[in-house]
PDB file of C-alpha atoms and ligand atoms in Angstrom:
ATOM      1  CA  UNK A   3      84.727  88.054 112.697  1.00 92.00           C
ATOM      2  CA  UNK A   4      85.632  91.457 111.173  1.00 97.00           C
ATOM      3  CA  UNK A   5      89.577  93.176 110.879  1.00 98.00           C
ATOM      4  CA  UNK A   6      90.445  96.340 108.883  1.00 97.00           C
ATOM      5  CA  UNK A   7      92.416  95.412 106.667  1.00 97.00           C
ATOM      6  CA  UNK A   8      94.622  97.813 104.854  1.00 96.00           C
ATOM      7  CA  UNK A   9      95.667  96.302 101.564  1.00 95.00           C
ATOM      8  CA  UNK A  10      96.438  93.148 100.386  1.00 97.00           C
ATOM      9  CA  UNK A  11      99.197  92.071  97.655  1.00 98.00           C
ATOM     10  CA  UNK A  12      97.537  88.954  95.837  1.00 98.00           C
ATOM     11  CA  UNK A  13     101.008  87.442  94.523  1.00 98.00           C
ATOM     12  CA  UNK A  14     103.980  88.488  96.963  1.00 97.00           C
ATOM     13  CA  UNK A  15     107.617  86.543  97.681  1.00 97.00           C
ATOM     14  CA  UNK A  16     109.180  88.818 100.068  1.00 95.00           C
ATOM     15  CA  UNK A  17     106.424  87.798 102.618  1.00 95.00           C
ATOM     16  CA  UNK A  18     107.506  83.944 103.716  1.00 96.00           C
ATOM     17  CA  UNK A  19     108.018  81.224 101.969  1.00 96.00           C
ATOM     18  CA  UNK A  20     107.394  80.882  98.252  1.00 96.00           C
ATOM     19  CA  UNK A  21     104.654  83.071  96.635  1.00 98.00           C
ATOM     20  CA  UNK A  22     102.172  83.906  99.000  1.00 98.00           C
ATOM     21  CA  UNK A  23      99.222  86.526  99.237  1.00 98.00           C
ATOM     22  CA  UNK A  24      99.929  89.330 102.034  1.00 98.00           C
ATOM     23  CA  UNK A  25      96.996  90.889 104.175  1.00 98.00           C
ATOM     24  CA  UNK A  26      97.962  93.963 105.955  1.00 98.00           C
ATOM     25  CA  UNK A  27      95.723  94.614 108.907  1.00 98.00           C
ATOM     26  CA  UNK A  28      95.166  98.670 110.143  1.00 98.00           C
ATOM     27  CA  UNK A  29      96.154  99.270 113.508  1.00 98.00           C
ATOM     28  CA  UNK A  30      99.670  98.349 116.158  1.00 98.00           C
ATOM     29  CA  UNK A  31      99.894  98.178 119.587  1.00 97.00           C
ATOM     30  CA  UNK A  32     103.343 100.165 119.683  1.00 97.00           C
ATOM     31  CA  UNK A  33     104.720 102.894 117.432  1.00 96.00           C
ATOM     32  CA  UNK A  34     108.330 101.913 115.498  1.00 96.00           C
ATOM     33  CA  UNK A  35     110.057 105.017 115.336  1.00 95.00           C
ATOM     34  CA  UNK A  36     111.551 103.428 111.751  1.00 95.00           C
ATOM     35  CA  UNK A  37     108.115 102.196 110.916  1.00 95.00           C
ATOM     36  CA  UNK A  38     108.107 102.606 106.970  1.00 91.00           C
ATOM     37  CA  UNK A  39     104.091 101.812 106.943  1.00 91.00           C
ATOM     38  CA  UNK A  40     103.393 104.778 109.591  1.00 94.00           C
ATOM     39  CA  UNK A  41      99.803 105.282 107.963  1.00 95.00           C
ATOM     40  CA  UNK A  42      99.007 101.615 109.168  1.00 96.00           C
ATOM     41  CA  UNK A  43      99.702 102.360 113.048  1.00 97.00           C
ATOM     42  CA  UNK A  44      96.198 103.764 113.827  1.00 97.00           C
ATOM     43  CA  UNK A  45      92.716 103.159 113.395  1.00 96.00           C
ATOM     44  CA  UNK A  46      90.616 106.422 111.341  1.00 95.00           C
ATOM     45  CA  UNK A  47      89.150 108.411 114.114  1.00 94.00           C
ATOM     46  CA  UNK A  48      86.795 110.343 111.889  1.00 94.00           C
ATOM     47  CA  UNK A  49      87.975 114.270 112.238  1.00 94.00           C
ATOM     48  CA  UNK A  50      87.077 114.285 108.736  1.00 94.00           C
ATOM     49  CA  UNK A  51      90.324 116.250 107.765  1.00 95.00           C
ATOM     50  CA  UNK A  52      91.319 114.096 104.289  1.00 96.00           C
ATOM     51  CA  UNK A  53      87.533 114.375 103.069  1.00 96.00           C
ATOM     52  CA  UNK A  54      88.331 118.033 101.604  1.00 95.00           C
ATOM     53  CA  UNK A  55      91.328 117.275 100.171  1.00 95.00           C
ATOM     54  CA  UNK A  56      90.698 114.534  98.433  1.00 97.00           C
ATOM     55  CA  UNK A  57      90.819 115.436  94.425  1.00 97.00           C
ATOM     56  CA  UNK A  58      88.331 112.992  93.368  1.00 96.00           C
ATOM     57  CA  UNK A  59      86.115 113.300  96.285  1.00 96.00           C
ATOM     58  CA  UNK A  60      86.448 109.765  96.776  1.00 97.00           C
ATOM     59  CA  UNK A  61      86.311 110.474 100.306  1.00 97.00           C
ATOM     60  CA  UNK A  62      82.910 111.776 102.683  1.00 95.00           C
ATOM     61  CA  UNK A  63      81.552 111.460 106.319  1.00 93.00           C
ATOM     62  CA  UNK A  64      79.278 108.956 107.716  1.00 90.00           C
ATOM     63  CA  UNK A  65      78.246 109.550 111.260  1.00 87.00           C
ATOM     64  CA  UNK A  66      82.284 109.102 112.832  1.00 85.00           C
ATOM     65  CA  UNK A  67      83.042 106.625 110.137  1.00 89.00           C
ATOM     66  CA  UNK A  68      84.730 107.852 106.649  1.00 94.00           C
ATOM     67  CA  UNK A  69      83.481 106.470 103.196  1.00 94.00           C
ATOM     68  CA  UNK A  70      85.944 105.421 100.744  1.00 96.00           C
ATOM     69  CA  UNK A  71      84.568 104.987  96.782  1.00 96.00           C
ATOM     70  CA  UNK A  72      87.533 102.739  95.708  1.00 94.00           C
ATOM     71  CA  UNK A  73      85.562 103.130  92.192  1.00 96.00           C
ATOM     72  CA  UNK A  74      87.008 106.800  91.648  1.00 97.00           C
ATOM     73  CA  UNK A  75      90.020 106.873  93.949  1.00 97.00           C
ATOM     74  CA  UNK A  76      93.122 107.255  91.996  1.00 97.00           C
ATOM     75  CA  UNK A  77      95.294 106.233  94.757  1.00 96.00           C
ATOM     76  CA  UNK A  78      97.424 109.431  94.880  1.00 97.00           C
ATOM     77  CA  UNK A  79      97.670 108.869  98.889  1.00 96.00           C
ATOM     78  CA  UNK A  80      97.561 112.175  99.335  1.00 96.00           C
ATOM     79  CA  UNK A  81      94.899 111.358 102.366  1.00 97.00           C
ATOM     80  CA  UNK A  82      97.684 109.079 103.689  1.00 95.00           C
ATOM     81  CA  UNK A  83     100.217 112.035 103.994  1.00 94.00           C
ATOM     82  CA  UNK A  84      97.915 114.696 105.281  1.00 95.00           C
ATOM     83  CA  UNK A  85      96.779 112.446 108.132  1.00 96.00           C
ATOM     84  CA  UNK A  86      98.101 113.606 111.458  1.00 94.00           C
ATOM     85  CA  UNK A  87      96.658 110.546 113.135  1.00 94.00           C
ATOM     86  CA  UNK A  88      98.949 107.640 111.095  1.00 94.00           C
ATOM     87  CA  UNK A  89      96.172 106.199 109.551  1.00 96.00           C
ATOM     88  CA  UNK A  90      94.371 105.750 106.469  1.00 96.00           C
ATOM     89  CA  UNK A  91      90.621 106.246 105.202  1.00 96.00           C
ATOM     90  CA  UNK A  92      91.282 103.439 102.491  1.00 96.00           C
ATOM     91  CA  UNK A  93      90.753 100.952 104.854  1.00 96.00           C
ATOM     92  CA  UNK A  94      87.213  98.287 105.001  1.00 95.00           C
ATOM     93  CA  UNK A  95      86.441  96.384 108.251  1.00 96.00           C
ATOM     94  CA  UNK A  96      86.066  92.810 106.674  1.00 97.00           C
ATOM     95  CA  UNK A  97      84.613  89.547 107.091  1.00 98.00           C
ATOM     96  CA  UNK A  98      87.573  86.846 107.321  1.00 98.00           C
ATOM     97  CA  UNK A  99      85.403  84.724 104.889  1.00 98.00           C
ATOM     98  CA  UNK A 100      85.677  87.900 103.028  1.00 98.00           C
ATOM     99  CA  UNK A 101      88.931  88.343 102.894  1.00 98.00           C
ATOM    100  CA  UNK A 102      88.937  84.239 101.999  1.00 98.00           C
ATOM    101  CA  UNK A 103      86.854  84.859  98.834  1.00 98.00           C
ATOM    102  CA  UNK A 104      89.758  87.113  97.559  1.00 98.00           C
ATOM    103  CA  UNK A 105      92.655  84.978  98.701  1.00 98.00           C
ATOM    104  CA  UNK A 106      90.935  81.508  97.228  1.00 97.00           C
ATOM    105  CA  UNK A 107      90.937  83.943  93.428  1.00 97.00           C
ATOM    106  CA  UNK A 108      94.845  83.277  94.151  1.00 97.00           C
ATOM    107  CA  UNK A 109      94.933  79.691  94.824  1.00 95.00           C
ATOM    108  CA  UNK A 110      96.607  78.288  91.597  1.00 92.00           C
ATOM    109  CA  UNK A 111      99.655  80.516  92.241  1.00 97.00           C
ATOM    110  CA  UNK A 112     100.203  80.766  95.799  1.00 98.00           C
ATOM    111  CA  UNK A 113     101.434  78.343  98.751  1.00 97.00           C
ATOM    112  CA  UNK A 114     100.286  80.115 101.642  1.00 98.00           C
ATOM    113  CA  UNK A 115      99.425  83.411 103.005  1.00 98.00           C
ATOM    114  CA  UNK A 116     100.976  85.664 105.435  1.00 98.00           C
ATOM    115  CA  UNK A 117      99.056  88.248 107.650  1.00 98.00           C
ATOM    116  CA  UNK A 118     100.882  91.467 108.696  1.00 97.00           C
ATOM    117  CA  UNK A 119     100.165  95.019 109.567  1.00 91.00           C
ATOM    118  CA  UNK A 120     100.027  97.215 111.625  1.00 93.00           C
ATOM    119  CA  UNK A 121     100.357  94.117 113.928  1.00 97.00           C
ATOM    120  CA  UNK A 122      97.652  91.131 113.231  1.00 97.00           C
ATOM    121  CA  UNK A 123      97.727  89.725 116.737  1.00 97.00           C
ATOM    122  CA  UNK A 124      95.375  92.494 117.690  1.00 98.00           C
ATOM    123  CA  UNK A 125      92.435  90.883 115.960  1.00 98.00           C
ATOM    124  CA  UNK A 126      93.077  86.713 117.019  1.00 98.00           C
ATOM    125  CA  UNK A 127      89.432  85.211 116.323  1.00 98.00           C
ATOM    126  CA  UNK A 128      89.702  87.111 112.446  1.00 98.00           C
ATOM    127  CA  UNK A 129      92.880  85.125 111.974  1.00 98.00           C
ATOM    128  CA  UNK A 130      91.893  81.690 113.489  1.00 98.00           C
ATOM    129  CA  UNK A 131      88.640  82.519 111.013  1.00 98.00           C
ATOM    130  CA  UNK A 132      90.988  82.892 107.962  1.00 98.00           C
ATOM    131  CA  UNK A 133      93.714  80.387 109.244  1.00 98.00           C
ATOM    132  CA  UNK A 134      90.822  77.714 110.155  1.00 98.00           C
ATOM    133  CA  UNK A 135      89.522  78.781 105.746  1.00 98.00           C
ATOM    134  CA  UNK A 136      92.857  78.735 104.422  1.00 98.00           C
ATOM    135  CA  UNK A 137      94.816  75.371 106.099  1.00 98.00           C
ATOM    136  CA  UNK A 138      91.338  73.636 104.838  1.00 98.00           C
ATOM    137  CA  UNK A 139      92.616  74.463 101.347  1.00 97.00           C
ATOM    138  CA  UNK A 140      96.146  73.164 101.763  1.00 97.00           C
ATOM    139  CA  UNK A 141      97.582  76.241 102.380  1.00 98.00           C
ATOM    140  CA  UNK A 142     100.347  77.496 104.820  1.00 98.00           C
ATOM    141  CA  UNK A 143      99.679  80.273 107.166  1.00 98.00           C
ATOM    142  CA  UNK A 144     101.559  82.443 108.428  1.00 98.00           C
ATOM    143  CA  UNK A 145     101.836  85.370 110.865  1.00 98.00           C
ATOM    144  CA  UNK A 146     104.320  88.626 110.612  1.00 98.00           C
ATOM    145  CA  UNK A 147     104.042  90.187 113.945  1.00 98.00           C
ATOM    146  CA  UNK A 148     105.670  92.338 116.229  1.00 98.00           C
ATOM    147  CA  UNK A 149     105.414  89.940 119.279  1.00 98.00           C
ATOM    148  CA  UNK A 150     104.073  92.179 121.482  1.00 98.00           C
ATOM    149  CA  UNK A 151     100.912  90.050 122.110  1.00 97.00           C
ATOM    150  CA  UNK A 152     101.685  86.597 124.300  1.00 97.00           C
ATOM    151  CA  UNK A 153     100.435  84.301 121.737  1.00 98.00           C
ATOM    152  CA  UNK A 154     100.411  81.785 124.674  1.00 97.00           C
ATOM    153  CA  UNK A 155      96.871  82.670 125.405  1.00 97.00           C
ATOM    154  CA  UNK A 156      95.539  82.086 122.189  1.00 97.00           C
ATOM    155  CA  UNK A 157      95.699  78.293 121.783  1.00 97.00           C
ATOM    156  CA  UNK A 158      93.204  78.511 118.730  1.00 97.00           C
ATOM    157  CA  UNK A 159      95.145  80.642 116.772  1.00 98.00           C
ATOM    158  CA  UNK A 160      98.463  79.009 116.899  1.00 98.00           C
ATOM    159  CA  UNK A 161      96.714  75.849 116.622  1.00 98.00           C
ATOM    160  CA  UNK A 162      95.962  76.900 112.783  1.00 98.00           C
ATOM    161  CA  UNK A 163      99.178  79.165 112.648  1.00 98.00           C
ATOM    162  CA  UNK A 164     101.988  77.320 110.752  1.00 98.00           C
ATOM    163  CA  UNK A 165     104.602  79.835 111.443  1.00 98.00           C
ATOM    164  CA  UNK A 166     105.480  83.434 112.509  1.00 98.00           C
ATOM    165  CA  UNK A 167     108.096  85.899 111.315  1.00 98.00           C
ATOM    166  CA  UNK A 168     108.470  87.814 114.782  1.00 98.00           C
ATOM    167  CA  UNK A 169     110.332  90.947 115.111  1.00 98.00           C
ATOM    168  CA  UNK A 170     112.816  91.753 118.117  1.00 97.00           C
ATOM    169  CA  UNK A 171     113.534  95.175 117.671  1.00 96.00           C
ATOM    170  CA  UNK A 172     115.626  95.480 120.639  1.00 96.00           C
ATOM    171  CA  UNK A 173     116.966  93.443 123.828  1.00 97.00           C
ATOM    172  CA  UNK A 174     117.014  96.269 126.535  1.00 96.00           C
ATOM    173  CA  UNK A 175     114.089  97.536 127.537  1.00 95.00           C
ATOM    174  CA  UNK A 176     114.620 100.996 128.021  1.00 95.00           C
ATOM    175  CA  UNK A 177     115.958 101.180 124.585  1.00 95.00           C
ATOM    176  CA  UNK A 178     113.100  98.868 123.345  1.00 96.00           C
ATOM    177  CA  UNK A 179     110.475 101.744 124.788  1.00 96.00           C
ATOM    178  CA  UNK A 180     112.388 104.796 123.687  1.00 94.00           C
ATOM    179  CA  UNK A 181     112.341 102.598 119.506  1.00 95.00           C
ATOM    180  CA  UNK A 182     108.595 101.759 119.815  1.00 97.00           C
ATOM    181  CA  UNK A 183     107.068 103.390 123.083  1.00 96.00           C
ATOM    182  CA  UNK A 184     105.952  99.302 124.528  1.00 97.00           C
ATOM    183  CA  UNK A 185     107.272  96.928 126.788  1.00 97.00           C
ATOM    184  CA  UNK A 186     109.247  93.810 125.199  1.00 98.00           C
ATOM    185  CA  UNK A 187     108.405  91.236 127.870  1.00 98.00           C
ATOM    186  CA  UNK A 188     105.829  89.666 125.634  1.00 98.00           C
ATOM    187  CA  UNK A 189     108.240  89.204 122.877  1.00 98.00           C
ATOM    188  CA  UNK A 190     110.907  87.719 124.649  1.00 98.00           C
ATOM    189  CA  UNK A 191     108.148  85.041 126.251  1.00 98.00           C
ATOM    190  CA  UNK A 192     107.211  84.803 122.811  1.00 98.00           C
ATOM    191  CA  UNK A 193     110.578  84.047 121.596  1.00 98.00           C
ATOM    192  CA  UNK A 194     110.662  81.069 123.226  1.00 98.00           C
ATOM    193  CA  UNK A 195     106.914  79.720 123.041  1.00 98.00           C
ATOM    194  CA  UNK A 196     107.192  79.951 119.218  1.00 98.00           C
ATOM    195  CA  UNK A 197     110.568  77.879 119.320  1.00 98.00           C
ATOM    196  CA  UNK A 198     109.498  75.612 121.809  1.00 98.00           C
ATOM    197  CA  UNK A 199     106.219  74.873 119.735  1.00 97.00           C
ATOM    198  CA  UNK A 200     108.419  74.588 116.308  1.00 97.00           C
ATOM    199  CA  UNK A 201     106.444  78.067 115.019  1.00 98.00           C
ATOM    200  CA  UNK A 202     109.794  80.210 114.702  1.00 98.00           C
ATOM    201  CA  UNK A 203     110.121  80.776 111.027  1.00 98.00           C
ATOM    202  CA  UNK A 204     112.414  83.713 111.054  1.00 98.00           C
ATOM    203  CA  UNK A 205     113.452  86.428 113.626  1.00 98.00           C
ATOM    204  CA  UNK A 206     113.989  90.023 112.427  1.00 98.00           C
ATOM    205  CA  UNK A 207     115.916  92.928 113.306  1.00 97.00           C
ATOM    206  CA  UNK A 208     116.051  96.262 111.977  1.00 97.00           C
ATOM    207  CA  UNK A 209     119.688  97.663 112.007  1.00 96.00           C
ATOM    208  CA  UNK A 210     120.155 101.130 112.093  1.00 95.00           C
ATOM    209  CA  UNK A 211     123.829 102.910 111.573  1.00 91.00           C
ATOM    210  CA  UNK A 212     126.219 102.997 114.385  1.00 81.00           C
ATOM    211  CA  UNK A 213     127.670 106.158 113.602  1.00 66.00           C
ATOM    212  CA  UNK A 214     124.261 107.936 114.684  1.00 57.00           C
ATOM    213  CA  UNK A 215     123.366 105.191 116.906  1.00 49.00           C
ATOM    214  CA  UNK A 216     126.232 103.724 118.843  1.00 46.00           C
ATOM    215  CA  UNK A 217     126.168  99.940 119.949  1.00 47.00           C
ATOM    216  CA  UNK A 218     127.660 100.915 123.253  1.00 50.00           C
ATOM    217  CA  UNK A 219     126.686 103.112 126.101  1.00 50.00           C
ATOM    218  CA  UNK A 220     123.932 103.749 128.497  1.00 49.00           C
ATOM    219  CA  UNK A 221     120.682 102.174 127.656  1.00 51.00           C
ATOM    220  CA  UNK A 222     118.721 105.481 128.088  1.00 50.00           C
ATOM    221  CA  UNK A 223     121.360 107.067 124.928  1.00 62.00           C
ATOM    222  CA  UNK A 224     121.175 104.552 122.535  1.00 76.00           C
ATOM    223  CA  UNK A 225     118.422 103.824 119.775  1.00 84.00           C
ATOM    224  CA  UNK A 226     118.944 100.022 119.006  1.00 89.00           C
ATOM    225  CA  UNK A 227     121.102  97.518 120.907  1.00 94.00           C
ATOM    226  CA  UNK A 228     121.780  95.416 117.879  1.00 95.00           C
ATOM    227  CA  UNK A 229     124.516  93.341 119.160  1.00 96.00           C
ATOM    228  CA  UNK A 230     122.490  92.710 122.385  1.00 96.00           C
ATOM    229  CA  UNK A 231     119.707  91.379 120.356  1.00 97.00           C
ATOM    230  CA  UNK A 232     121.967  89.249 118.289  1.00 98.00           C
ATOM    231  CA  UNK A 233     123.550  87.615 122.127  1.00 98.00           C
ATOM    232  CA  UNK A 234     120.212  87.181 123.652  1.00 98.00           C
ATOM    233  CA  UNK A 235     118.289  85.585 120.853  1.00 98.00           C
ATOM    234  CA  UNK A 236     121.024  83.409 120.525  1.00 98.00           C
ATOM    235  CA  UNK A 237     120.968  82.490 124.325  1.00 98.00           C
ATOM    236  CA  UNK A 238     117.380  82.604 124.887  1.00 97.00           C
ATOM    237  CA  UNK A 239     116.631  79.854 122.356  1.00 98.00           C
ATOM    238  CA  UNK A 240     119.936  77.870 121.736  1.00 97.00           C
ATOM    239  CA  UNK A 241     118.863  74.749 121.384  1.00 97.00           C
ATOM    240  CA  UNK A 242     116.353  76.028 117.897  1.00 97.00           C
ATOM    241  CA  UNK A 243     119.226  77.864 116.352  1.00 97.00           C
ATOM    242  CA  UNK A 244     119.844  75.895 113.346  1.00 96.00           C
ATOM    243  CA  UNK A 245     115.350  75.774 112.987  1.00 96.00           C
ATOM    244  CA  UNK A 246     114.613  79.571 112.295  1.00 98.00           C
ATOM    245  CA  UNK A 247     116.559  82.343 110.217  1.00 98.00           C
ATOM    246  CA  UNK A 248     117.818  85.209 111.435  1.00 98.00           C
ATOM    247  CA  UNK A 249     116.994  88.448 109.039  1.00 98.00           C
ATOM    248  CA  UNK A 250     119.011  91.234 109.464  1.00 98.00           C
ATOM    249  CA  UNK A 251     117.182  94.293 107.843  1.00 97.00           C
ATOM    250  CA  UNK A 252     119.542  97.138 106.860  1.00 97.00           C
ATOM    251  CA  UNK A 253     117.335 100.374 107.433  1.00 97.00           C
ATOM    252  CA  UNK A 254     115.835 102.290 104.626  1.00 96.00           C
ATOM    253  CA  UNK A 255     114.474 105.794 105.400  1.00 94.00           C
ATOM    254  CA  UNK A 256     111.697 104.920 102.811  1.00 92.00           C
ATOM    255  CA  UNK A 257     108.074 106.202 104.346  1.00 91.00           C
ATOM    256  CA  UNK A 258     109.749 107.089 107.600  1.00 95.00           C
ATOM    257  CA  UNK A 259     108.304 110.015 109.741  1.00 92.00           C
ATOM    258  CA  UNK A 260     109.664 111.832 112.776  1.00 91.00           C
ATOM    259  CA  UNK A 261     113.274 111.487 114.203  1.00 90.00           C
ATOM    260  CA  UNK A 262     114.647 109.240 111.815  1.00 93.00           C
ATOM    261  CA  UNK A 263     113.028 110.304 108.323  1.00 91.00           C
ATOM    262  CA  UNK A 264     116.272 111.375 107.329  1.00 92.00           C
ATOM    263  CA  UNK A 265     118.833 108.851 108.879  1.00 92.00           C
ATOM    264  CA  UNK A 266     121.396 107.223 106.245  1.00 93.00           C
ATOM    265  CA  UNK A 267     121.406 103.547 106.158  1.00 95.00           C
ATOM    266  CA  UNK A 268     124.250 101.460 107.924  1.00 95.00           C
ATOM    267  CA  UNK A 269     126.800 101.025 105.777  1.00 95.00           C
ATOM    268  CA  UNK A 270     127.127  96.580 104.002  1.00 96.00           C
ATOM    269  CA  UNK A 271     130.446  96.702 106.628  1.00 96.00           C
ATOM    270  CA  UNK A 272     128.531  96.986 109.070  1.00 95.00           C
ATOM    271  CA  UNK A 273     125.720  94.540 108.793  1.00 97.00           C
ATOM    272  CA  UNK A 274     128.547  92.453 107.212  1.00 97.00           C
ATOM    273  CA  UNK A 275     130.019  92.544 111.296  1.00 97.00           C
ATOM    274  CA  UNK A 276     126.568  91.801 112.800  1.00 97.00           C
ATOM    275  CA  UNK A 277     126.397  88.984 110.404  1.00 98.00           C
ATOM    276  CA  UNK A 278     130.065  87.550 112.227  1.00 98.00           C
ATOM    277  CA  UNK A 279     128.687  88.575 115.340  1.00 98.00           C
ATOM    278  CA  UNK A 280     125.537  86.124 114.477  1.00 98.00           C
ATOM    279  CA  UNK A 281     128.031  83.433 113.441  1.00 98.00           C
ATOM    280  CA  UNK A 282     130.118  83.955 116.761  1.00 98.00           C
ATOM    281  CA  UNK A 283     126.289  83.549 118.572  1.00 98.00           C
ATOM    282  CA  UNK A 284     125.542  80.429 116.869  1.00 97.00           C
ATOM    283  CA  UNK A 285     123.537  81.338 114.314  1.00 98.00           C
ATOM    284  CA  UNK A 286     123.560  79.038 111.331  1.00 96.00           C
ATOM    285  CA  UNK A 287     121.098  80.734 108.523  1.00 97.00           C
ATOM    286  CA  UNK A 288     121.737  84.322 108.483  1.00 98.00           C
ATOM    287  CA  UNK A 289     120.709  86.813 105.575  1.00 97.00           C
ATOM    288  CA  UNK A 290     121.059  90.532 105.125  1.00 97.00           C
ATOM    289  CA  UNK A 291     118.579  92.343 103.450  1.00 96.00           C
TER     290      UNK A 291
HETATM  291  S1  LIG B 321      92.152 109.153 107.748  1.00 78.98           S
HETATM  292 FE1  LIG B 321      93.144 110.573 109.147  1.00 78.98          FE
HETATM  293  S2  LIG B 321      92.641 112.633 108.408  1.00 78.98           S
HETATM  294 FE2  LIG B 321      91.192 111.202 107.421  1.00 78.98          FE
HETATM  295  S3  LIG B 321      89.401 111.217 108.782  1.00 78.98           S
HETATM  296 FE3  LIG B 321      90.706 109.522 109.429  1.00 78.98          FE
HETATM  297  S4  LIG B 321      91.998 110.312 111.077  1.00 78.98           S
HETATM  298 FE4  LIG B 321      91.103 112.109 109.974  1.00 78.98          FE
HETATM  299  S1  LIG B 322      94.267 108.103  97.566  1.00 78.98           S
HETATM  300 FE1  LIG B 322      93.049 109.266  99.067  1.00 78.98          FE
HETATM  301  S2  LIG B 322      93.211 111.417  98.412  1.00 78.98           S
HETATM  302 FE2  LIG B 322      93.875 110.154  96.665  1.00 78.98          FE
HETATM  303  S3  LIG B 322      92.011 109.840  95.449  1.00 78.98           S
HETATM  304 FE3  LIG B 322      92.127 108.084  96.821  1.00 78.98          FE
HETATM  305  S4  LIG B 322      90.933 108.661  98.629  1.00 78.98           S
HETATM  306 FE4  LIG B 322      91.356 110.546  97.466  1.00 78.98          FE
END
């Protein structure tokens, strides 16, 4: 079974658990107004608009499809920024015993892999493939996702899946649509499936300033609900609090497009109070970042 798959980082340790190699899938089923990997969010759709620009004519048109010569790109990404459809033309549809063959050149330095995106639960029988390849050689596997999937309905996958590092960018779901333009239901069920099957490696939120984004007022007005998060994690899956970390991610405008390209970070105070709040919650591994 195919995927396009972005890029993948042979050797990383910000991606789970020890060193691991990362596969980033193309492609997400919502649209994170503070996504910092915008380029990943859609697949090409072939309006040929990089192929011009392209200074070493790496780039040309098949049919719909665009051609990528990885032999003479020199990775300016200048395709990347000139794409008004967040995507990329350096991406290959691949084989998940292709993507194996890579990942297995890694195997004397690595403990497991991790598959991200875009969001990987969009392609399930690619990742049982690689999962089913990769726990045969000892290795742990895990998923990054943004839970918008109910990974309830794919018993094959999470049969192979050691553990997931699921996002909840936000509790209400008005605010949750206005941050990513989806529905949240899915991650909340998902929430709890992955605790109650002892698959919750970490939870993640993205914290954004409260100067610009107050953590009080009507739903419709506010752009994160961080402290709502924080209470409804913590009350949705009490009894796994002390098995999963909690990551709170400071924002960084870093490869940010639209609204907030330009928004300041929150200030260490204030993750330093979500961190309390956490503690209040329950929460018993907690780290910044
Ligand atoms: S990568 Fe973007 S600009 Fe290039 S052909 Fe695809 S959709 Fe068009
Ligand atoms: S990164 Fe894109 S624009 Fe730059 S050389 Fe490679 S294909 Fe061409």
């Amino acid at each position: 079974m195919r995927a396009p798959v972005n890029k993948m980082i042979p050797l990383s340790v910000v991606d789970g658990p020890g060193c691991r190699t990362a596969v980033f899938v193309q492609g997400c089923n919502i649209a994170c107004a503070y996504c910092h990997n915008p380029e990943t969010q859609r697949l090409c759709s072939g309006c040929g608009l990089c192929i011009g620009q392209c200074p070493s004519s790496a780039l040309s048109l098949s049919g719909k499809s665009v051609l990528w010569n990885e032999a003479v790109c020199i990775q300016c990404d200048h395709c990347i920024r000139i794409c008004p459809h967040h995507s990329s033309p350096k991406v290959r549809w691949l084989e998940a015993s292709e993507v194996w063959a890579q990942i297995e050149k890694n195997m004397p330095f690595i403990q497991g892999i991790t598959v991200s995106g875009g969001e990987c639960s969009l392609y399930p029988e690619f990742l049982t493939e690689l999962f089913t390849l990769a726990g045969k050689a000892g290795l742990s596997c895990f998923l990054d996702s943004n839970g918008c999937v109910d990974f309830s309905v794919f018993p094959g996958l999470m049969a192979v899946t050691d553990n997931v590092m699921l996002d909840v960018k936000a509790w209400d779901f008005q605010v949750f649509h206005r941050l990513t333009g989806g529905d949240n239901s899915d991650v909340k069920k998902n929430l709890k499936y992955l605790a109650q099957m002892g698959k919750l490696y970490e939870v993640r939120l993205v914290c954004l300033d409260e100067e610009t984004a107050p953590g009080t007022g009507p739903s419709e007005r506010r752009e994160v609900d961080m402290e709502e998060v924080i209470a409804g994690v913590a009350d949705e899956v009490r009894p796994y609090l002390e098995k999963f970390r909690l990551k709170l991610i400071a924002f960084r405008n870093f490869g940010v497009r639209g609204r907030l390209e330009t928004r300041k970070s929150p200030p260490p105070e204030q993750m330093e109070r979500l961190k309390e709040l956490a503690v209040t919650c329950g929460f018993k591994n907690i780290q910044i970042v």
